[in-house]
Tab-separated table of C-alpha atoms in Angstrom:
chain	number	residue	atom	x	y	z
W	384	UNK	CA	103.686	48.304	111.545
W	385	UNK	CA	104.100	49.297	107.918
W	386	UNK	CA	104.142	46.972	104.925
W	387	UNK	CA	107.615	48.215	104.014
W	388	UNK	CA	108.908	46.745	107.267
W	389	UNK	CA	107.853	43.249	106.132
W	390	UNK	CA	108.509	43.301	102.398
W	391	UNK	CA	111.924	41.960	101.471
W	392	UNK	CA	112.522	40.068	104.718
W	393	UNK	CA	113.796	36.521	104.463
W	394	UNK	CA	111.148	33.941	105.421
W	395	UNK	CA	111.863	30.558	106.997
W	396	UNK	CA	109.534	27.713	107.858
W	397	UNK	CA	109.188	26.567	111.462
W	398	UNK	CA	111.976	23.999	110.982
W	399	UNK	CA	114.412	26.717	109.870
W	400	UNK	CA	114.437	26.019	106.109
W	401	UNK	CA	114.629	29.107	103.908
W	402	UNK	CA	111.442	29.723	101.918
W	403	UNK	CA	112.432	32.941	100.124
W	404	UNK	CA	111.665	36.636	100.493
W	405	UNK	CA	108.360	38.266	101.409
W	406	UNK	CA	106.997	39.932	98.260
W	407	UNK	CA	103.372	40.651	99.199
W	408	UNK	CA	100.985	40.718	102.140
W	409	UNK	CA	97.432	39.377	102.487
W	410	UNK	CA	95.052	41.326	104.739
W	411	UNK	CA	91.597	40.125	105.714
W	412	UNK	CA	88.808	41.488	107.833
W	413	UNK	CA	85.202	42.613	107.857
W	414	UNK	CA	84.100	45.211	105.332
W	415	UNK	CA	83.457	47.808	108.013
W	416	UNK	CA	86.134	46.773	110.526
W	417	UNK	CA	89.897	46.700	110.858
W	418	UNK	CA	92.020	44.599	108.546
W	419	UNK	CA	94.369	41.978	109.936
W	420	UNK	CA	97.524	40.501	108.404
W	421	UNK	CA	96.835	36.801	107.831
W	422	UNK	CA	99.215	35.539	105.128
W	423	UNK	CA	102.535	36.344	103.494
W	424	UNK	CA	103.368	35.797	99.840
W	425	UNK	CA	106.878	34.404	99.583
W	426	UNK	CA	108.925	34.075	96.366
W	427	UNK	CA	112.060	32.003	96.079
W	428	UNK	CA	113.513	34.033	93.186
W	429	UNK	CA	113.424	37.742	92.360
W	430	UNK	CA	111.335	37.159	89.233
W	431	UNK	CA	108.580	35.549	91.306
W	432	UNK	CA	107.510	39.081	92.249
W	433	UNK	CA	106.648	39.852	88.614
W	434	UNK	CA	103.686	37.486	88.665
W	435	UNK	CA	101.899	39.743	91.165
W	436	UNK	CA	98.622	38.277	92.368
W	437	UNK	CA	98.803	35.377	89.913
W	438	UNK	CA	100.002	32.808	92.438
W	439	UNK	CA	99.171	29.251	93.330
W	440	UNK	CA	97.133	26.796	91.297
W	441	UNK	CA	94.059	29.092	91.335
W	442	UNK	CA	95.508	31.689	88.955
W	443	UNK	CA	93.511	34.667	87.772
W	444	UNK	CA	91.323	33.416	84.898
W	445	UNK	CA	91.263	36.571	82.767
W	446	UNK	CA	93.782	37.954	80.300
W	447	UNK	CA	95.498	36.566	77.217
W	448	UNK	CA	96.637	32.961	77.447
W	449	UNK	CA	100.287	33.935	76.887
W	450	UNK	CA	100.237	36.299	79.890
W	451	UNK	CA	98.625	33.607	82.055
W	452	UNK	CA	101.203	31.045	80.919
W	453	UNK	CA	104.093	33.420	81.636
W	454	UNK	CA	102.693	34.276	85.073
W	455	UNK	CA	102.312	30.553	85.833
W	456	UNK	CA	105.912	29.916	84.838
W	457	UNK	CA	107.296	32.860	86.820
W	458	UNK	CA	105.125	32.276	89.873
W	459	UNK	CA	105.457	28.521	90.243
W	460	UNK	CA	107.706	28.924	93.280
W	461	UNK	CA	105.652	31.760	94.765
W	462	UNK	CA	103.562	30.640	97.722
W	463	UNK	CA	101.006	32.176	100.038
W	464	UNK	CA	101.654	31.037	103.598
W	465	UNK	CA	99.768	31.663	106.858
W	466	UNK	CA	101.590	34.115	109.106
W	467	UNK	CA	101.775	31.634	111.993
W	468	UNK	CA	103.727	29.121	109.847
W	469	UNK	CA	106.507	31.538	108.876
W	470	UNK	CA	109.495	32.859	110.809
W	471	UNK	CA	111.049	36.094	109.520
W	472	UNK	CA	114.629	37.343	109.619
W	473	UNK	CA	114.998	39.823	111.235
W	474	UNK	CA	112.074	38.833	113.476
W	475	UNK	CA	109.000	40.994	113.858
W	476	UNK	CA	109.159	43.399	116.779
W	477	UNK	CA	106.923	42.577	119.708
W	478	UNK	CA	103.917	44.894	120.088
W	479	UNK	CA	104.295	47.367	122.939
W	480	UNK	CA	102.856	46.162	126.209
W	481	UNK	CA	99.848	47.984	127.595
W	482	UNK	CA	100.739	50.473	130.316
W	483	UNK	CA	99.186	49.116	133.565
W	484	UNK	CA	99.214	52.596	135.125
W	485	UNK	CA	97.171	54.249	132.460
C-alpha cells in the first residue's frame, strides 16, 4: 500500500464520529528491519496540515517563538491516533490471502 492511498481519506472513530482527514502517517520499526504503520495524523480543518510535525502538546521545541505559537494555533485540532482506533472511508483494502497451493 502506498501513502497516497491513505492521505486525504476521511477518518472516523470506532463509534462512527468524524475525526477529520488523514494528513500524515507515522511509521515505526527497528533500525535494520521493516517499518510498520502504527498511527495516523488526523486534522479536522485543511489548515491543520500546515503545522506539519508540530502536533499535540509535545510540540517541537526549536524555532522562533512566533512560528511555534502559530503552529500551536493551527495544529490544536490535529491529533495522532493509533491505527486500530480509527476507521477510514473508504475502508482499507484487505491484504491478499496467501495462496495455499504455492
